[in-house]
Amino acid sequence: MSSEATFDLGAQVEAARSLALSAIANAPDAAAVSKIGSDLANKKSALNTLRSGLGKIQDQEARKMAGQLINESAQEIDRALQQRIAEFLIIERAAQVAGEGIDLTEFVSPNRRGYSHIVTQAMERLEDVFIGLGFQVAEGPEVETDFYNFEALNMPRTHPARSEFDTMFIEPFSVEHEANTVLLRTHTSPVQIRVMQTWEPPIYAVMPGRVFRRDTPDATHMPVFHQIEGLVIDRDITFAHLAGIIESFTKAFFGNEFTSRLRPSFFPFTEPSAEFDIKRHNGDWIELGGCGMVHPNVLRAGGIDPDVFTGFAFGFGIDRMAKERHNVEDIREMYTNDLRFLRQFS
Ligand code: DAH
């Protein structure tokens, strides 16, 4: 074989070498590099073909040099293959770790403040509005005696109005000490008596709280619910003051587009008595509660001289107001403590 032919072989080895090296350098991933490796190992690969042609070189020295050239190229290509595969393994491993990793850094949620139940919200707003009208807030016990819940409110034991209050008794009603019979208050009206007994007139008070009746729960009733009571005792208080306060309260609490009206009614503890309704312009009248001029017997039970002082009282339910305001379908939903329900009103 001439040196011409050897030189030609050298150029072919060089071409095969640079082709293989650039293929390795441009391979997109480890699998592609492996594929190049196995293609190069194939008997018909460029270098292997050249290798198998070595036997045709007559000159021993030239054959040896050509063989060495091919081997060196093959080794260089092999190193490039290994190195490239190793690089890809590192990259792929890093990607795998990043993908499978679990972030164990603690997620610190911002401090969330609690918030009041919608009935509490309504109660607090009612208090605010009445405080704005010059009233003070008073509270009384939920466990009451027959005297405060009924008798002092002009409902002696035989009074037919008692049957309207489905009372839950703590102890059996006893004829011997009927006035001291212990029960769960059926309305907030007994707090009127307690306020009259302890405060000096003039009295301008609202008394919110929980009340109890033997009612089976349904969409509009609960055996435990809330009322707010109002009481004004002063000199020369008339029915006009009552109507004025109800109207002022209606506008302050529900908005200026609301108005109120009084309808004649009956309550044992007021005379005359009325029920009051509210209405938005063009809306329907919504019944809200009861009111009236405090009955002289009630003033006397509270230790107040009916010849010196007169007054008015009113009372209404808070739960139903909150229910209407927030369009709650079923009043029982307000007491199941389902957070999904409660969080709507945060
Ligand atoms: N206590 C009455 C009830 O629970 C509501 C009520 C009516 C309260 C008239 C009053 C009033 O103060 O004057 O049904």
GROMACS .gro file of C-alpha atoms and ligand atoms in nm:
model
  360
    1MET     CA    1   0.000   0.000   0.000
    2SER     CA    2   0.133   0.340  -0.096
    3SER     CA    3   0.177   0.628   0.143
    4GLU     CA    4  -0.096   0.787  -0.067
    5ALA     CA    5  -0.333   0.515   0.047
    6THR     CA    6  -0.221   0.548   0.412
    7PHE     CA    7  -0.276   0.918   0.398
    8ASP     CA    8  -0.618   0.851   0.251
    9LEU     CA    9  -0.696   0.613   0.538
   10GLY     CA   10  -0.577   0.876   0.787
   11ALA     CA   11  -0.823   1.126   0.641
   12GLN     CA   12  -1.106   0.870   0.659
   13VAL     CA   13  -1.026   0.791   1.023
   14GLU     CA   14  -1.020   1.163   1.096
   15ALA     CA   15  -1.357   1.211   0.920
   16ALA     CA   16  -1.514   0.918   1.110
   17ARG     CA   17  -1.370   1.046   1.436
   18SER     CA   18  -1.496   1.403   1.402
   19LEU     CA   19  -1.837   1.281   1.281
   20ALA     CA   20  -1.870   1.057   1.586
   21LEU     CA   21  -1.748   1.328   1.826
   22SER     CA   22  -1.986   1.592   1.695
   23ALA     CA   23  -2.277   1.342   1.703
   24ILE     CA   24  -2.192   1.274   2.069
   25ALA     CA   25  -2.163   1.645   2.147
   26ASN     CA   26  -2.501   1.717   1.987
   27ALA     CA   27  -2.693   1.425   2.137
   28PRO     CA   28  -2.992   1.554   2.333
   29ASP     CA   29  -2.987   1.296   2.615
   30ALA     CA   30  -2.815   0.990   2.762
   31ALA     CA   31  -3.029   0.750   2.559
   32ALA     CA   32  -2.922   0.920   2.235
   33VAL     CA   33  -2.555   0.892   2.342
   34SER     CA   34  -2.602   0.520   2.416
   35LYS     CA   35  -2.758   0.475   2.075
   36ILE     CA   36  -2.455   0.641   1.913
   37GLY     CA   37  -2.231   0.409   2.119
   38SER     CA   38  -2.407   0.096   1.999
   39ASP     CA   39  -2.409   0.220   1.637
   40LEU     CA   40  -2.033   0.276   1.658
   41ALA     CA   41  -1.987  -0.076   1.795
   42ASN     CA   42  -2.161  -0.216   1.490
   43LYS     CA   43  -1.932  -0.407   1.254
   44LYS     CA   44  -2.040  -0.182   0.971
   45SER     CA   45  -1.956   0.142   1.143
   46ALA     CA   46  -1.708   0.368   0.968
   47LEU     CA   47  -1.416   0.295   1.202
   48ASN     CA   48  -1.484  -0.082   1.215
   49THR     CA   49  -1.501  -0.092   0.839
   50LEU     CA   50  -1.165   0.081   0.821
   51ARG     CA   51  -1.031  -0.157   1.085
   52SER     CA   52  -1.136  -0.462   0.894
   53GLY     CA   53  -0.957  -0.319   0.587
   54LEU     CA   54  -0.625  -0.302   0.774
   55GLY     CA   55  -0.527  -0.649   0.654
   56LYS     CA   56  -0.501  -0.514   0.307
   57ILE     CA   57  -0.209  -0.290   0.399
   58GLN     CA   58   0.101  -0.472   0.292
   59ASP     CA   59   0.360  -0.258   0.466
   60GLN     CA   60   0.385  -0.383   0.820
   61GLU     CA   61   0.492  -0.050   0.963
   62ALA     CA   62   0.222   0.138   0.778
   63ARG     CA   63  -0.040  -0.122   0.892
   64LYS     CA   64   0.075  -0.086   1.251
   65MET     CA   65   0.051   0.293   1.237
   66ALA     CA   66  -0.290   0.281   1.074
   67GLY     CA   67  -0.409   0.035   1.339
   68GLN     CA   68  -0.278   0.263   1.610
   69LEU     CA   69  -0.454   0.562   1.456
   70ILE     CA   70  -0.784   0.376   1.446
   71ASN     CA   71  -0.743   0.252   1.804
   72GLU     CA   72  -0.659   0.598   1.933
   73SER     CA   73  -0.963   0.744   1.761
   74ALA     CA   74  -1.182   0.463   1.890
   75GLN     CA   75  -1.055   0.522   2.245
   76GLU     CA   76  -1.109   0.896   2.218
   77ILE     CA   77  -1.463   0.841   2.093
   78ASP     CA   78  -1.520   0.593   2.376
   79ARG     CA   79  -1.403   0.846   2.637
   80ALA     CA   80  -1.628   1.112   2.484
   81LEU     CA   81  -1.920   0.866   2.502
   82GLN     CA   82  -1.859   0.783   2.869
   83GLN     CA   83  -1.811   1.145   2.965
   84ARG     CA   84  -2.123   1.259   2.784
   85ILE     CA   85  -2.331   0.981   2.942
   86ALA     CA   86  -2.197   1.073   3.285
   87GLU     CA   87  -2.290   1.439   3.227
   88PHE     CA   88  -2.639   1.344   3.120
   89LEU     CA   89  -2.680   1.117   3.423
   90ILE     CA   90  -2.597   1.405   3.653
   91ILE     CA   91  -2.844   1.637   3.475
   92GLU     CA   92  -3.118   1.373   3.465
   93ARG     CA   93  -3.066   1.279   3.828
   94ALA     CA   94  -3.090   1.644   3.932
   95ALA     CA   95  -3.413   1.680   3.734
   96GLN     CA   96  -3.551   1.362   3.893
   97VAL     CA   97  -3.464   1.480   4.244
   98ALA     CA   98  -3.623   1.819   4.177
   99GLY     CA   99  -3.935   1.651   4.040
  100GLU     CA  100  -3.981   1.394   4.314
  101GLY     CA  101  -3.872   1.616   4.598
  102ILE     CA  102  -4.116   1.695   4.879
  103ASP     CA  103  -4.103   2.050   5.004
  104LEU     CA  104  -4.068   2.013   5.377
  105THR     CA  105  -4.044   2.383   5.448
  106GLU     CA  106  -4.325   2.468   5.686
  107PHE     CA  107  -4.609   2.667   5.532
  108VAL     CA  108  -4.684   2.937   5.778
  109SER     CA  109  -5.034   3.068   5.718
  110PRO     CA  110  -5.094   3.429   5.809
  111ASN     CA  111  -5.271   3.473   6.139
  112ARG     CA  112  -5.643   3.462   6.073
  113ARG     CA  113  -5.860   3.650   6.314
  114GLY     CA  114  -6.183   3.492   6.426
  115TYR     CA  115  -6.514   3.656   6.361
  116SER     CA  116  -6.854   3.665   6.521
  117HIS     CA  117  -7.152   3.447   6.444
  118ILE     CA  118  -7.420   3.627   6.239
  119VAL     CA  119  -7.653   3.640   6.537
  120THR     CA  120  -7.378   3.797   6.748
  121GLN     CA  121  -7.304   4.039   6.464
  122ALA     CA  122  -7.673   4.140   6.451
  123MET     CA  123  -7.685   4.170   6.831
  124GLU     CA  124  -7.378   4.393   6.841
  125ARG     CA  125  -7.510   4.617   6.563
  126LEU     CA  126  -7.843   4.647   6.743
  127GLU     CA  127  -7.660   4.749   7.059
  128ASP     CA  128  -7.456   5.004   6.864
  129VAL     CA  129  -7.766   5.159   6.709
  130PHE     CA  130  -7.947   5.185   7.044
  131ILE     CA  131  -7.638   5.321   7.216
  132GLY     CA  132  -7.639   5.583   6.940
  133LEU     CA  133  -7.997   5.667   7.037
  134GLY     CA  134  -7.892   5.720   7.400
  135PHE     CA  135  -7.971   5.376   7.545
  136GLN     CA  136  -7.765   5.166   7.785
  137VAL     CA  137  -7.719   4.789   7.756
  138ALA     CA  138  -7.830   4.558   8.038
  139GLU     CA  139  -7.833   4.182   8.084
  140GLY     CA  140  -8.028   3.943   8.301
  141PRO     CA  141  -8.008   3.573   8.391
  142GLU     CA  142  -8.117   3.303   8.146
  143VAL     CA  143  -8.241   3.089   8.434
  144GLU     CA  144  -8.527   3.285   8.584
  145THR     CA  145  -8.804   3.248   8.835
  146ASP     CA  146  -9.172   3.238   8.759
  147PHE     CA  147  -9.201   3.579   8.926
  148TYR     CA  148  -8.976   3.764   8.680
  149ASN     CA  149  -9.075   3.570   8.370
  150PHE     CA  150  -9.451   3.586   8.428
  151GLU     CA  151  -9.596   3.729   8.745
  152ALA     CA  152  -9.417   4.063   8.753
  153LEU     CA  153  -9.507   4.104   8.386
  154ASN     CA  154  -9.875   4.102   8.475
  155MET     CA  155  -9.922   3.733   8.398
  156PRO     CA  156 -10.040   3.571   8.722
  157ARG     CA  157 -10.054   3.194   8.735
  158THR     CA  158 -10.400   3.166   8.582
  159HIS     CA  159 -10.332   3.414   8.303
  160PRO     CA  160 -10.422   3.262   7.963
  161ALA     CA  161 -10.123   3.431   7.793
  162ARG     CA  162  -9.889   3.197   7.982
  163SER     CA  163  -9.988   2.910   7.759
  164GLU     CA  164  -9.841   3.096   7.459
  165PHE     CA  165  -9.500   3.054   7.614
  166ASP     CA  166  -9.407   2.686   7.598
  167THR     CA  167  -9.195   2.704   7.905
  168MET     CA  168  -8.905   2.477   7.995
  169PHE     CA  169  -8.910   2.432   8.371
  170ILE     CA  170  -8.593   2.359   8.565
  171GLU     CA  171  -8.800   2.225   8.853
  172PRO     CA  172  -9.164   2.111   8.854
  173PHE     CA  173  -9.408   2.396   8.895
  174SER     CA  174  -9.508   2.404   9.260
  175VAL     CA  175  -9.827   2.562   9.384
  176GLU     CA  176  -9.671   2.630   9.728
  177HIS     CA  177  -9.389   2.850   9.601
  178GLU     CA  178  -9.503   2.928   9.250
  179ALA     CA  179  -9.326   3.264   9.229
  180ASN     CA  180  -8.992   3.097   9.299
  181THR     CA  181  -9.038   2.815   9.049
  182VAL     CA  182  -8.722   2.803   8.841
  183LEU     CA  183  -8.744   2.802   8.462
  184LEU     CA  184  -8.554   2.904   8.149
  185ARG     CA  185  -8.671   3.252   8.053
  186THR     CA  186  -8.912   3.244   7.759
  187HIS     CA  187  -8.839   3.606   7.661
  188THR     CA  188  -8.609   3.895   7.756
  189SER     CA  189  -8.897   4.089   7.917
  190PRO     CA  190  -8.806   3.974   8.274
  191VAL     CA  191  -8.488   4.184   8.244
  192GLN     CA  192  -8.717   4.491   8.236
  193ILE     CA  193  -8.821   4.412   8.593
  194ARG     CA  194  -8.462   4.356   8.707
  195VAL     CA  195  -8.352   4.687   8.551
  196MET     CA  196  -8.644   4.878   8.709
  197GLN     CA  197  -8.561   4.725   9.047
  198THR     CA  198  -8.196   4.827   9.032
  199TRP     CA  199  -8.180   5.149   8.827
  200GLU     CA  200  -8.335   5.483   8.905
  201PRO     CA  201  -8.543   5.647   8.632
  202PRO     CA  202  -8.486   5.792   8.381
  203ILE     CA  203  -8.419   5.450   8.226
  204TYR     CA  204  -8.327   5.407   7.862
  205ALA     CA  205  -8.213   5.047   7.827
  206VAL     CA  206  -8.185   4.764   7.576
  207MET     CA  207  -8.150   4.406   7.697
  208PRO     CA  208  -8.031   4.147   7.445
  209GLY     CA  209  -8.006   3.778   7.526
  210ARG     CA  210  -8.085   3.414   7.481
  211VAL     CA  211  -8.436   3.284   7.540
  212PHE     CA  212  -8.585   2.933   7.549
  213ARG     CA  213  -8.912   2.773   7.447
  214ARG     CA  214  -9.031   2.416   7.410
  215ASP     CA  215  -9.038   2.428   7.031
  216THR     CA  216  -8.946   2.150   6.790
  217PRO     CA  217  -8.674   2.284   6.559
  218ASP     CA  218  -8.785   2.352   6.203
  219ALA     CA  219  -8.689   2.596   5.927
  220THR     CA  220  -8.820   2.895   6.124
  221HIS     CA  221  -8.810   2.781   6.489
  222MET     CA  222  -8.541   2.685   6.738
  223PRO     CA  223  -8.595   2.602   7.105
  224VAL     CA  224  -8.312   2.844   7.183
  225PHE     CA  225  -8.315   3.184   7.016
  226HIS     CA  226  -8.235   3.549   7.084
  227GLN     CA  227  -8.434   3.860   7.157
  228ILE     CA  228  -8.365   4.221   7.234
  229GLU     CA  229  -8.581   4.409   7.476
  230GLY     CA  230  -8.616   4.785   7.505
  231LEU     CA  231  -8.735   4.982   7.805
  232VAL     CA  232  -8.781   5.355   7.854
  233ILE     CA  233  -8.905   5.494   8.185
  234ASP     CA  234  -8.919   5.868   8.236
  235ARG     CA  235  -9.160   6.147   8.316
  236ASP     CA  236  -9.430   6.226   8.057
  237ILE     CA  237  -9.337   5.946   7.820
  238THR     CA  238  -9.614   5.895   7.564
  239PHE     CA  239  -9.702   5.657   7.284
  240ALA     CA  240  -9.564   5.917   7.041
  241HIS     CA  241  -9.217   5.869   7.191
  242LEU     CA  242  -9.252   5.495   7.138
  243ALA     CA  243  -9.351   5.541   6.773
  244GLY     CA  244  -9.065   5.790   6.727
  245ILE     CA  245  -8.803   5.555   6.872
  246ILE     CA  246  -8.927   5.262   6.663
  247GLU     CA  247  -8.905   5.478   6.349
  248SER     CA  248  -8.559   5.615   6.437
  249PHE     CA  249  -8.434   5.267   6.511
  250THR     CA  250  -8.578   5.130   6.184
  251LYS     CA  251  -8.398   5.394   5.978
  252ALA     CA  252  -8.072   5.367   6.174
  253PHE     CA  253  -8.057   4.987   6.163
  254PHE     CA  254  -8.218   4.891   5.832
  255GLY     CA  255  -8.149   5.210   5.636
  256ASN     CA  256  -8.327   5.532   5.540
  257GLU     CA  257  -8.528   5.356   5.274
  258PHE     CA  258  -8.717   5.169   5.549
  259THR     CA  259  -9.019   5.285   5.741
  260SER     CA  260  -9.216   5.140   6.033
  261ARG     CA  261  -9.579   5.111   6.142
  262LEU     CA  262  -9.760   5.007   6.459
  263ARG     CA  263 -10.064   4.777   6.461
  264PRO     CA  264 -10.293   4.743   6.765
  265SER     CA  265 -10.225   4.421   6.951
  266PHE     CA  266 -10.227   4.273   7.301
  267PHE     CA  267  -9.957   4.190   7.553
  268PRO     CA  268 -10.027   4.148   7.925
  269PHE     CA  269  -9.731   4.368   8.018
  270THR     CA  270  -9.823   4.670   7.804
  271GLU     CA  271 -10.136   4.882   7.770
  272PRO     CA  272 -10.199   4.989   7.502
  273SER     CA  273 -10.001   4.732   7.303
  274ALA     CA  274  -9.895   4.718   6.943
  275GLU     CA  275  -9.699   4.509   6.702
  276PHE     CA  276  -9.452   4.683   6.477
  277ASP     CA  277  -9.373   4.612   6.117
  278ILE     CA  278  -9.107   4.750   5.887
  279LYS     CA  279  -9.108   4.794   5.510
  280ARG     CA  280  -8.873   4.909   5.236
  281HIS     CA  281  -9.028   5.153   4.984
  282ASN     CA  282  -9.254   4.946   4.755
  283GLY     CA  283  -9.177   4.636   4.964
  284ASP     CA  284  -9.402   4.420   5.181
  285TRP     CA  285  -9.452   4.483   5.550
  286ILE     CA  286  -9.234   4.254   5.763
  287GLU     CA  287  -9.351   4.186   6.119
  288LEU     CA  288  -9.071   4.256   6.364
  289GLY     CA  289  -9.188   4.256   6.724
  290GLY     CA  290  -9.417   4.375   6.999
  291CYS     CA  291  -9.433   4.697   7.200
  292GLY     CA  292  -9.653   4.919   7.409
  293MET     CA  293  -9.684   5.146   7.711
  294VAL     CA  294  -9.558   4.967   8.022
  295HIS     CA  295  -9.859   4.845   8.222
  296PRO     CA  296  -9.895   5.013   8.566
  297ASN     CA  297  -9.884   4.669   8.733
  298VAL     CA  298  -9.545   4.607   8.570
  299LEU     CA  299  -9.413   4.946   8.684
  300ARG     CA  300  -9.525   4.864   9.037
  301ALA     CA  301  -9.358   4.518   9.024
  302GLY     CA  302  -9.039   4.701   8.927
  303GLY     CA  303  -9.075   4.939   9.222
  304ILE     CA  304  -9.168   5.240   9.013
  305ASP     CA  305  -9.460   5.472   9.092
  306PRO     CA  306  -9.696   5.475   8.789
  307ASP     CA  307  -9.833   5.813   8.901
  308VAL     CA  308  -9.491   5.972   8.861
  309PHE     CA  309  -9.334   5.780   8.572
  310THR     CA  310  -9.461   5.632   8.250
  311GLY     CA  311  -9.272   5.432   7.995
  312PHE     CA  312  -9.274   5.211   7.694
  313ALA     CA  313  -9.121   4.876   7.611
  314PHE     CA  314  -9.055   4.673   7.301
  315GLY     CA  315  -8.909   4.337   7.215
  316PHE     CA  316  -8.824   4.139   6.906
  317GLY     CA  317  -8.639   3.830   6.783
  318ILE     CA  318  -8.285   3.863   6.651
  319ASP     CA  319  -8.233   3.524   6.483
  320ARG     CA  320  -8.509   3.575   6.231
  321MET     CA  321  -8.372   3.919   6.149
  322ALA     CA  322  -8.027   3.772   6.081
  323LYS     CA  323  -8.191   3.495   5.878
  324GLU     CA  324  -8.378   3.748   5.660
  325ARG     CA  325  -8.079   3.977   5.625
  326HIS     CA  326  -7.850   3.699   5.499
  327ASN     CA  327  -8.119   3.506   5.307
  328VAL     CA  328  -8.064   3.192   5.514
  329GLU     CA  329  -8.315   2.927   5.406
  330ASP     CA  330  -8.330   2.728   5.726
  331ILE     CA  331  -8.269   2.880   6.068
  332ARG     CA  332  -8.124   2.547   6.191
  333GLU     CA  333  -7.825   2.601   5.960
  334MET     CA  334  -7.717   2.888   6.182
  335TYR     CA  335  -7.659   2.644   6.471
  336THR     CA  336  -7.501   2.334   6.317
  337ASN     CA  337  -7.157   2.500   6.334
  338ASP     CA  338  -7.071   2.392   5.982
  339LEU     CA  339  -6.768   2.605   5.900
  340ARG     CA  340  -6.859   2.612   5.531
  341PHE     CA  341  -7.180   2.788   5.630
  342LEU     CA  342  -7.030   3.013   5.896
  343ARG     CA  343  -6.736   3.135   5.684
  344GLN     CA  344  -6.976   3.297   5.438
  345PHE     CA  345  -7.036   3.570   5.690
  346SER     CA  346  -6.680   3.643   5.804
  347DAH     N1  347  -9.193   3.940   7.524
  347DAH     C1  348  -9.271   3.940   7.401
  347DAH     C2  349  -9.251   3.805   7.331
  347DAH     O1  350  -9.155   3.738   7.359
  347DAH     C3  351  -9.226   4.049   7.308
  347DAH     C4  352  -9.264   4.183   7.362
  347DAH     C5  353  -9.385   4.239   7.330
  347DAH     C6  354  -9.179   4.255   7.444
  347DAH     C7  355  -9.425   4.364   7.379
  347DAH     C8  356  -9.216   4.378   7.493
  347DAH     C9  357  -9.338   4.433   7.460
  347DAH     O2  358  -9.136   4.450   7.570
  347DAH     O3  359  -9.373   4.552   7.507
  347DAH     O4  360  -9.331   3.770   7.251
   0.00000   0.00000   0.00000
